[in-house]
C-alpha cells in the first residue's frame, strides 16, 4: 500500500537524504467544517462539480464530472482523447497519492519518429501528425480513481456532460476566438468530423452559438453504462487507431496499444517551505520544479528583502529549478530520475548558492551526492517545447478531501483528429523530438510505452499540523511551473489573497530570457526593475495561465479562478 503522510515525509526530508514515503497514519483529523469548493475552467464544468458535491460526492466524483464537461465545452484544452494527472488527498487518513493518467507512446514508437532526413520535424507538422497521438489516459484515470475514492454511482458522474452534449451549450468566447486562428495553422478545419463540428458550412463557430454534440453524448453514455472497456476496446478503439494511422505522417497507434493502457499510482513529491509542506505529482510531472523553486526562493530572500529583491529571487529560483527540470525529469519507469536528490534540503541549499548572474546561462546542477550512489546525469541536453491546450481544476469536498487535477490534449485541439465526438491528443510531441545518434539520449527521449515528460504540476499544500492549506495548479505548457510557483509564493510569502495572487503578472524565467507579463501596470514596473538589474527581459502583453486555487484560511475556503480564462469558483458553505 503506497500510503504517504505528506507532512511526516517533509519533516524527514529536513534531516535525511530523501523522503522514503513512510507508512504512517495522519494524526487524528478534526472533523471537516469548512464546506466544499470547486475552482474549474468553465462555468458549466464548475456547475457539474458542484452538483456532485451537493449530493455528498467525493472530490474525485466532482473532478470526473467536471472534466467530462470540460471535454465538451473546452475541447481546445483537454478531454477524453487526452491525458491527466490527479493528486488526491483524503482527509480521514491524511493520505496523498498521485494518479498518473498520462498518455503512453505506442509499441511502434521509435526514438527518431519525428526526424525527417536528419532534421527534426517542425512543431506544426509534428503537432498535426498521426505520429503525435498517444494512448489517451483520461477515461481509465476516471475509472481507477472512482473505484478507489468514489462515493456516487459511476453513471451519475457523466449525466451533466451527457445532458449538455445532447441539449447543447453556448460556444464560449475563448473557444470561438481560437477557431479562425487555429484554422490557419492546423487541420482542424479539414479533418473529417472536426471540420463539420467546428466549421459548419465552412465558417468557424461564433461565440454564443448553441452547439450540440450528440456523438460525445453517445460516447459518454457507453462509458457510463459499460465502463472504460467501451473506450479501450471495440469500435471506439478501432476508430481511434484508424484516426491516428491517417495521413499526414501516420502513426502506429493500434487497438492493442489502446487496450493495454493502464494508469500508474505513484508517490507524491514533497518538500517543506517554512512551516508548510508542499506536495505535488512526481515525474513524469514537473511539479517537483515549483516545489524546488519555493525552497530555493526561501534561501535567496533575506529577512529585509524588498519586493523587488523578492521578485529577483523569484526569477533566479526559477532559472535554477527550470535548468534541473529540463535536464532530469522524465518518465521514472524508463529513466532514473534523481528526484530524491533534487528535493533534498542540502541539495536545494547548494543549488541556491549557485545563483546565476542575470546575464549568465542557467545550467543544471548535480544532485549525484544526494542520491545514494551513482551519477545523476547520464542524459543529453533537452529543449523539449510545448504550446497551449490544457486545463486545471481544484476541488475540496464536504469531507475535506481534495483533488488537484491538470488535464491536457497538449496543443490547442490536440492533433485535430476527431473520433466519437472528441479530439485525440498530440501528446507525443511532449517528448524530446530531436534525435542525435552521437550524443547520449535525453531523459525525455521517445520509447515505446513511455510517457512524455509533462510540465503539468498539480499541487496540494499542508500546514504545520498536516492540515490541508492549499490546492493549486495551472495550464500553460512550459510556463506551468512558473505560474504555479507564483500562485504559491504570492499567497504564502507576499500575503496576497487568492484572487490577487492568480491575477498578479506572470514572470517566467526559463533559459536565457525572463518573460514578464505587462498587460497590467504592475507588470511594466516589474519588467523595468528586472531590466535595471541586468536580466534579459522579454515583455509580453498576455500570458496563458489558468490558475485554479483553493486556500483554507481563517476557518473557510477561499477560491480563485484565473481572470485570463473562463473559470469560476463554486462554493457550498456547509457540508451537504
Ligand atoms: O503536459 C504538458 O506539459 C503539456 N502538454 C501541457 C500543455 C499546456 O499546458 C498548454 N497550455 N495551455
XYZ file of C-alpha atoms and ligand atoms in Angstrom:
588
model
C 0.000 0.000 0.000
C 1.589 3.261 -1.084
C 0.353 5.410 1.739
C 2.101 8.664 2.311
C 1.728 11.045 5.138
C 2.975 14.089 3.334
C 3.655 16.024 6.488
C 5.793 13.297 8.069
C 7.559 12.880 4.753
C 8.574 16.529 4.530
C 9.768 16.587 8.136
C 12.020 13.640 7.334
C 13.436 15.479 4.369
C 14.788 18.188 6.640
C 17.135 15.717 8.210
C 17.653 12.795 5.848
C 18.724 12.425 2.259
C 15.329 11.615 0.884
C 11.709 11.126 1.627
C 11.053 7.411 1.603
C 7.281 7.527 1.858
C 6.811 6.288 5.395
C 3.689 4.274 6.081
C 2.320 6.467 8.756
C -1.183 7.447 9.648
C -2.036 11.131 9.986
C -2.768 12.440 13.440
C -6.474 12.058 14.208
C -8.011 14.705 11.931
C -10.517 17.200 13.294
C -13.903 16.845 11.610
C -14.021 18.945 8.442
C -16.191 22.023 8.922
C -15.313 24.270 6.007
C -17.834 23.183 3.372
C -16.863 22.389 -0.202
C -15.462 24.275 -3.180
C -14.640 23.793 -6.849
C -12.492 26.094 -8.988
C -12.760 24.949 -12.600
C -12.013 26.389 -16.057
C -15.601 26.775 -17.338
C -18.902 27.638 -15.586
C -20.685 24.516 -16.952
C -17.910 22.349 -15.568
C -17.963 24.143 -12.211
C -21.731 23.515 -12.094
C -21.192 19.792 -12.756
C -18.635 19.616 -9.945
C -20.975 21.444 -7.578
C -23.865 19.118 -8.472
C -21.715 16.184 -7.320
C -20.555 17.987 -4.177
C -24.136 18.915 -3.262
C -25.041 15.229 -3.307
C -22.220 14.473 -0.894
C -19.895 13.278 -3.651
C -16.166 12.820 -3.171
C -13.841 15.448 -4.672
C -12.907 12.730 -7.194
C -16.565 12.330 -8.255
C -16.751 16.089 -8.757
C -13.453 16.176 -10.687
C -14.611 13.446 -13.088
C -17.997 15.107 -13.686
C -16.324 18.481 -14.249
C -13.673 17.109 -16.560
C -16.214 15.196 -18.670
C -17.919 18.585 -19.207
C -14.639 20.366 -19.960
C -14.034 17.905 -22.806
C -17.265 19.196 -24.335
C -17.172 22.939 -23.659
C -13.398 23.447 -23.756
C -12.179 20.915 -26.374
C -9.230 23.160 -27.181
C -7.780 22.404 -23.752
C -8.418 18.853 -22.650
C -10.776 15.926 -22.957
C -11.205 12.180 -23.018
C -8.907 11.906 -26.041
C -6.046 13.129 -23.854
C -4.425 12.501 -20.503
C -4.406 13.917 -16.974
C -2.682 13.928 -13.620
C -4.739 13.725 -10.462
C -3.376 14.276 -6.959
C -5.868 13.105 -4.330
C -5.813 13.910 -0.619
C -8.021 12.022 1.820
C -8.849 13.973 4.941
C -9.583 10.982 7.148
C -6.342 9.058 6.551
C -4.161 12.032 5.636
C -3.029 10.150 2.547
C -1.912 11.836 -0.636
C -1.431 9.941 -3.878
C -0.648 10.779 -7.459
C -2.706 9.015 -10.112
C -0.897 9.235 -13.426
C -3.212 9.133 -16.444
C -0.603 10.404 -18.893
C -0.718 9.208 -22.495
C 1.696 6.440 -23.439
C 3.707 6.012 -26.636
C 2.515 3.199 -28.912
C 4.550 -0.041 -29.078
C 5.639 1.016 -32.573
C 7.091 4.354 -31.398
C 10.771 4.938 -32.199
C 13.312 7.356 -30.797
C 13.570 9.097 -34.181
C 9.908 9.087 -35.178
C 9.841 12.884 -35.507
C 13.024 13.009 -37.625
C 12.863 13.514 -41.401
C 16.068 13.373 -43.477
C 18.229 14.103 -40.473
C 16.123 17.147 -39.456
C 13.622 17.370 -36.609
C 10.085 17.825 -37.938
C 8.839 21.357 -37.273
C 6.373 21.695 -34.419
C 3.389 22.471 -36.658
C 3.767 19.332 -38.785
C 4.569 17.169 -35.768
C 1.526 18.553 -33.908
C -0.866 17.633 -36.739
C 0.700 14.233 -37.441
C -0.714 10.814 -36.618
C 2.644 10.096 -35.008
C 1.802 12.632 -32.300
C -1.144 10.642 -30.943
C -0.545 8.721 -27.719
C -2.918 6.335 -25.967
C -5.444 8.524 -24.109
C -5.429 8.106 -20.335
C -8.342 10.213 -19.046
C -11.129 7.612 -19.062
C -9.003 4.970 -17.332
C -7.986 7.607 -14.794
C -11.667 8.355 -14.173
C -12.387 4.675 -13.654
C -9.450 3.855 -11.414
C -9.863 6.876 -9.164
C -13.620 6.421 -8.962
C -13.132 2.777 -7.900
C -10.746 3.892 -5.182
C -12.463 7.006 -3.850
C -15.850 7.493 -5.499
C -18.998 7.792 -3.413
C -21.571 8.442 -6.127
C -22.611 5.875 -8.737
C -20.275 5.867 -11.770
C -23.010 6.548 -14.323
C -24.191 9.670 -12.462
C -20.848 11.368 -12.964
C -21.438 11.580 -16.708
C -25.028 12.840 -16.656
C -24.236 16.585 -16.647
C -21.936 16.181 -19.656
C -24.356 13.885 -21.492
C -27.260 16.297 -20.942
C -25.217 19.279 -22.056
C -23.948 17.432 -25.140
C -27.473 16.467 -26.178
C -29.267 19.689 -25.269
C -26.487 21.999 -26.374
C -24.392 24.752 -24.831
C -23.354 28.211 -25.953
C -19.926 28.322 -27.578
C -17.699 30.341 -25.249
C -15.783 33.424 -26.414
C -12.465 31.696 -25.714
C -13.264 28.663 -27.830
C -14.692 30.836 -30.632
C -11.611 33.073 -30.607
C -9.350 30.098 -31.237
C -11.183 28.782 -34.310
C -10.251 31.284 -37.050
C -6.637 31.425 -35.849
C -6.209 27.692 -35.475
C -7.533 27.015 -38.994
C -4.545 28.895 -40.356
C -2.022 26.543 -38.761
C -3.794 23.233 -38.160
C -6.009 20.672 -39.882
C -8.971 21.263 -37.563
C -10.929 22.745 -40.469
C -10.004 19.839 -42.764
C -10.107 16.621 -40.774
C -13.302 14.567 -41.027
C -15.673 15.182 -38.130
C -13.735 18.121 -36.692
C -14.311 20.153 -39.841
C -18.115 19.788 -39.762
C -18.323 20.278 -35.982
C -16.145 23.376 -35.574
C -16.652 24.947 -39.020
C -20.283 24.253 -40.038
C -20.820 25.411 -43.612
C -17.115 26.188 -43.770
C -17.331 29.011 -41.185
C -15.860 28.962 -37.684
C -18.428 28.715 -34.887
C -19.233 32.047 -33.288
C -19.410 32.788 -29.579
C -22.930 32.283 -28.277
C -23.919 29.683 -30.917
C -25.900 26.798 -29.405
C -23.726 23.768 -30.066
C -24.803 20.149 -29.640
C -22.517 17.128 -29.680
C -24.728 14.008 -29.594
C -21.754 11.892 -30.688
C -19.927 12.861 -27.490
C -23.130 12.220 -25.534
C -23.272 8.697 -27.003
C -19.592 8.041 -26.228
C -20.077 9.080 -22.606
C -23.305 7.073 -22.350
C -21.425 3.959 -23.460
C -18.697 4.656 -20.877
C -21.351 5.343 -18.212
C -23.038 2.018 -18.957
C -20.091 -0.250 -19.688
C -17.111 1.390 -18.003
C -13.747 2.060 -19.617
C -13.895 -1.020 -21.838
C -16.377 0.872 -24.040
C -13.489 3.221 -24.761
C -10.406 0.992 -24.740
C -11.871 -1.893 -26.758
C -14.309 -2.319 -29.647
C -15.486 0.260 -32.141
C -14.155 3.360 -30.404
C -10.699 1.873 -30.007
C -10.712 0.837 -33.664
C -11.768 4.329 -34.709
C -9.030 5.923 -32.576
C -6.356 3.684 -34.066
C -7.636 4.383 -37.590
C -7.606 8.163 -36.976
C -4.024 8.044 -35.695
C -2.955 5.951 -38.681
C -4.367 8.518 -41.093
C -2.174 10.789 -43.242
C -0.256 13.041 -42.819
C 2.654 11.335 -41.067
C 0.580 8.322 -39.959
C 1.322 6.972 -36.505
C 1.472 3.374 -35.326
C -1.191 3.585 -32.604
C -3.014 0.233 -32.609
C -6.010 -1.269 -30.847
C -3.529 -3.414 -28.877
C -1.812 -0.239 -27.613
C -5.149 1.197 -26.604
C -6.341 -1.949 -24.852
C -3.058 -2.238 -22.921
C -3.334 1.224 -21.324
C -3.020 1.459 -17.535
C -2.821 4.371 -15.133
C 0.004 4.388 -12.590
C -0.410 5.090 -8.882
C 2.689 6.960 -7.730
C 4.026 8.534 -4.564
C 3.933 12.309 -4.485
C 6.972 14.608 -4.448
C 7.202 16.845 -1.362
C 9.469 19.406 0.254
C 8.981 21.893 3.057
C 8.567 25.619 2.640
C 8.910 27.228 6.087
C 6.154 25.624 8.167
C 4.297 24.311 5.122
C 4.704 21.054 3.252
C 4.311 21.358 -0.475
C 3.464 18.195 -2.384
C 2.725 17.536 -5.998
C 2.691 14.957 -8.726
C 6.038 13.166 -9.132
C 7.676 12.556 -12.558
C 6.742 12.387 -15.380
C 5.044 15.501 -13.949
C 7.138 18.607 -13.349
C 5.517 19.516 -10.009
C 8.909 18.950 -8.369
C 10.069 22.109 -10.185
C 7.731 24.630 -8.484
C 8.385 22.788 -5.203
C 12.144 23.274 -5.711
C 11.533 26.896 -6.673
C 9.807 27.553 -3.351
C 12.675 26.033 -1.364
C 15.371 27.840 -3.379
C 13.440 31.122 -3.204
C 13.333 30.804 0.564
C 17.140 30.571 0.647
C 17.555 33.564 -1.639
C 15.346 36.065 0.199
C 16.729 37.659 3.312
C 14.518 38.908 6.134
C 14.823 42.519 4.976
C 14.285 41.868 1.262
C 12.242 44.492 -0.604
C 9.510 43.330 -3.003
C 11.944 43.980 -5.856
C 14.560 41.772 -4.195
C 11.904 39.123 -3.744
C 10.983 39.278 -7.411
C 14.660 38.863 -8.343
C 14.835 35.827 -6.035
C 11.628 34.566 -7.665
C 13.315 34.845 -11.073
C 16.568 33.189 -10.001
C 14.812 30.322 -8.206
C 13.063 29.606 -11.485
C 16.255 29.741 -13.530
C 17.913 27.223 -11.211
C 14.962 24.832 -10.954
C 13.972 25.005 -14.627
C 17.503 24.025 -15.685
C 17.242 20.951 -13.431
C 13.707 20.163 -14.559
C 14.649 20.375 -18.238
C 17.597 18.053 -17.735
C 16.430 15.419 -15.265
C 12.669 14.978 -15.311
C 11.100 12.294 -17.473
C 9.157 9.030 -17.126
C 10.622 7.348 -13.997
C 9.603 3.917 -15.289
C 12.127 4.342 -18.112
C 14.923 6.514 -16.753
C 16.371 7.038 -13.343
C 15.153 10.463 -12.202
C 17.232 11.743 -9.251
C 14.107 13.087 -7.550
C 15.304 12.417 -4.003
C 18.433 14.422 -4.782
C 16.592 17.298 -6.431
C 14.288 17.663 -3.411
C 16.936 17.065 -0.788
C 17.252 20.013 1.603
C 21.072 20.065 1.373
C 20.981 19.943 -2.432
C 18.474 22.797 -2.525
C 20.760 24.877 -0.288
C 23.729 24.060 -2.516
C 21.676 24.880 -5.601
C 20.567 28.246 -4.168
C 24.278 29.018 -3.680
C 24.765 28.557 -7.431
C 22.538 31.569 -8.218
C 23.454 32.706 -11.722
C 24.213 36.302 -12.590
C 21.400 37.831 -14.693
C 23.454 37.509 -17.902
C 24.889 34.063 -17.145
C 23.360 30.985 -18.840
C 21.395 28.736 -16.472
C 22.705 25.164 -16.416
C 21.604 22.144 -14.436
C 23.095 21.268 -11.065
C 24.394 17.878 -9.960
C 22.377 16.158 -7.258
C 24.542 12.967 -7.534
C 25.893 13.145 -3.996
C 22.349 13.214 -2.602
C 21.011 10.103 -4.263
C 22.995 7.358 -2.546
C 25.193 6.106 -5.348
C 25.892 6.676 -8.999
C 25.794 9.751 -11.136
C 22.577 11.698 -11.539
C 23.304 12.962 -15.021
C 23.561 10.457 -17.783
C 21.336 12.452 -20.059
C 21.839 14.614 -23.109
C 20.605 18.190 -23.280
C 16.949 18.719 -23.856
C 14.960 21.575 -25.333
C 11.505 19.965 -25.420
C 8.854 22.596 -26.161
C 5.086 22.765 -25.760
C 2.208 25.100 -26.537
C -1.360 25.858 -25.310
C -4.034 23.171 -24.677
C -4.617 22.253 -21.031
C -6.924 22.813 -18.025
C -6.569 22.687 -14.266
C -9.232 22.084 -11.643
C -9.023 22.301 -7.856
C -11.732 20.743 -5.700
C -12.310 20.278 -1.956
C -15.335 18.219 -0.937
C -17.612 18.446 2.109
C -15.480 15.899 3.985
C -12.203 17.757 3.418
C -10.890 15.508 0.647
C -9.110 17.364 -2.129
C -8.254 16.900 -5.792
C -5.683 18.815 -7.784
C -6.061 17.761 -11.418
C -4.413 19.025 -14.576
C -5.588 17.580 -17.893
C -4.392 18.100 -21.444
C -4.670 17.291 -25.131
C -1.296 19.150 -25.471
C -1.603 21.868 -28.134
C -4.966 23.569 -28.813
C -7.494 20.974 -30.059
C -4.814 18.263 -29.783
C -3.990 16.534 -33.050
C -7.243 17.826 -34.675
C -8.185 14.162 -35.246
C -11.811 13.554 -34.317
C -13.379 10.319 -33.062
C -16.704 9.753 -31.262
C -17.301 13.464 -30.613
C -13.886 14.232 -29.141
C -10.357 15.111 -30.252
C -7.284 12.916 -29.995
C -4.229 14.346 -28.270
C -0.843 15.217 -29.794
C 0.986 14.404 -26.567
C 3.899 12.572 -28.248
C 5.280 15.990 -29.183
C 5.976 16.475 -25.458
C 8.873 14.040 -25.870
C 12.272 15.345 -26.947
C 11.644 15.183 -30.692
C 15.231 15.821 -31.734
C 17.301 12.653 -32.052
C 21.081 12.847 -32.320
C 22.597 9.384 -32.699
C 26.042 10.505 -31.482
C 25.031 12.047 -28.153
C 23.565 10.416 -25.037
C 19.763 10.247 -25.277
C 17.789 12.867 -23.398
C 15.953 11.690 -20.274
C 12.792 12.586 -22.178
C 13.732 10.673 -25.360
C 10.947 8.696 -27.062
C 10.490 4.979 -26.304
C 7.609 2.522 -26.792
C 5.199 2.535 -23.846
C 6.924 5.570 -22.296
C 5.092 8.673 -21.013
C 6.366 12.030 -22.240
C 7.563 14.458 -19.598
C 4.863 16.907 -18.614
C 5.010 20.442 -17.291
C 1.668 19.891 -15.574
C 2.197 20.485 -11.870
C -0.843 19.765 -9.705
C -0.047 20.762 -6.113
C -1.529 20.248 -2.621
C -0.085 22.118 0.392
C -0.378 21.277 4.106
C 0.175 23.440 7.178
C 2.441 22.705 10.145
C -0.145 20.357 11.667
C -0.555 18.405 8.442
C -3.910 20.063 7.654
C -4.944 20.957 4.123
C -3.837 24.513 3.278
C -3.978 24.976 -0.468
C -4.798 23.271 -3.759
C -3.366 24.828 -6.920
C -2.324 24.182 -10.498
C -2.433 25.667 -13.989
C -2.222 25.007 -17.701
C 0.398 26.848 -19.766
C 2.895 24.353 -21.198
C 6.464 25.007 -20.159
C 5.349 28.033 -18.168
C 3.234 25.938 -15.787
C 5.940 25.586 -13.098
C 6.396 29.389 -13.136
C 2.655 30.100 -12.956
C 2.113 27.610 -10.145
C 5.165 28.919 -8.248
C 3.713 32.432 -8.476
C 0.371 31.314 -7.048
C 2.113 29.714 -4.059
C 4.676 32.405 -3.275
C 2.172 35.234 -3.735
C -0.167 33.723 -1.127
C 2.327 32.173 1.288
C 5.046 34.854 1.231
C 3.671 38.015 -0.351
C 0.448 37.829 1.662
C -1.900 38.155 -1.302
C -5.458 36.878 -1.437
C -6.121 34.018 -3.863
C -7.729 36.439 -6.364
C -4.829 38.883 -6.264
C -2.290 36.072 -6.444
C -3.705 34.443 -9.568
C -4.211 37.815 -11.280
C -0.698 39.086 -10.452
C 1.572 39.477 -13.529
C 3.277 36.253 -14.532
C 7.045 36.134 -14.791
C 8.655 33.144 -16.467
C 12.410 32.644 -16.229
C 13.389 29.591 -18.246
C 16.569 29.543 -20.349
C 18.231 32.887 -21.042
C 15.123 35.103 -21.062
C 12.845 36.469 -18.377
C 9.352 36.873 -19.789
C 7.246 39.459 -17.984
C 3.513 39.950 -18.454
C 2.989 43.671 -18.929
C -0.765 43.778 -19.619
C -1.193 45.332 -16.179
C 0.605 48.401 -14.805
C 2.436 46.411 -12.170
C 3.871 44.152 -14.873
C 5.539 47.113 -16.584
C 7.121 48.205 -13.312
C 8.378 44.656 -12.700
C 9.813 44.456 -16.223
C 11.670 47.739 -15.732
C 13.024 46.724 -12.349
C 14.322 43.425 -13.741
C 15.887 45.164 -16.763
C 17.652 47.551 -14.410
C 19.165 44.534 -12.649
C 20.544 43.250 -15.948
C 18.057 40.499 -16.845
C 17.261 39.796 -20.478
C 13.590 40.771 -20.222
C 11.012 39.937 -22.866
C 7.756 41.851 -22.403
C 4.529 40.022 -23.179
C 1.057 41.547 -23.332
C -0.649 38.442 -22.057
C 0.090 35.057 -20.580
C -1.616 31.715 -20.849
C -2.041 30.814 -17.190
C -5.279 29.246 -15.963
C -4.639 29.032 -12.236
C -7.367 27.487 -10.114
C -6.594 27.856 -6.465
C -8.346 26.966 -3.210
C -6.979 28.218 0.106
C -8.048 27.137 3.584
C -7.761 30.246 5.762
C -9.496 31.725 8.799
C -11.815 28.744 9.035
C -13.111 28.976 5.495
C -12.382 28.039 1.913
C -11.263 30.879 -0.331
C -11.057 30.236 -4.041
C -9.936 31.957 -7.197
C -10.089 31.282 -10.918
C -7.598 32.927 -13.252
C -9.143 36.033 -14.881
C -7.169 35.248 -18.053
C -9.545 32.354 -18.794
C -13.227 31.491 -18.305
C -13.136 29.635 -14.985
C -15.426 30.127 -12.000
C -15.484 29.146 -8.357
C -18.428 27.312 -6.776
C -18.897 27.076 -3.027
C -21.003 25.163 -0.505
C -20.579 26.910 2.804
C -21.524 23.889 4.868
C -21.134 20.205 4.173
C -24.193 18.681 2.449
O 1.814 18.062 -20.400
C 2.315 19.108 -20.761
O 3.270 19.605 -20.227
C 1.735 19.881 -21.935
N 1.094 19.009 -22.841
C 0.835 20.939 -21.418
C 0.404 21.893 -22.471
C -0.243 23.080 -21.889
O -0.309 23.269 -20.709
C -0.775 24.079 -22.781
N -1.449 25.124 -22.010
N -2.172 25.930 -22.105
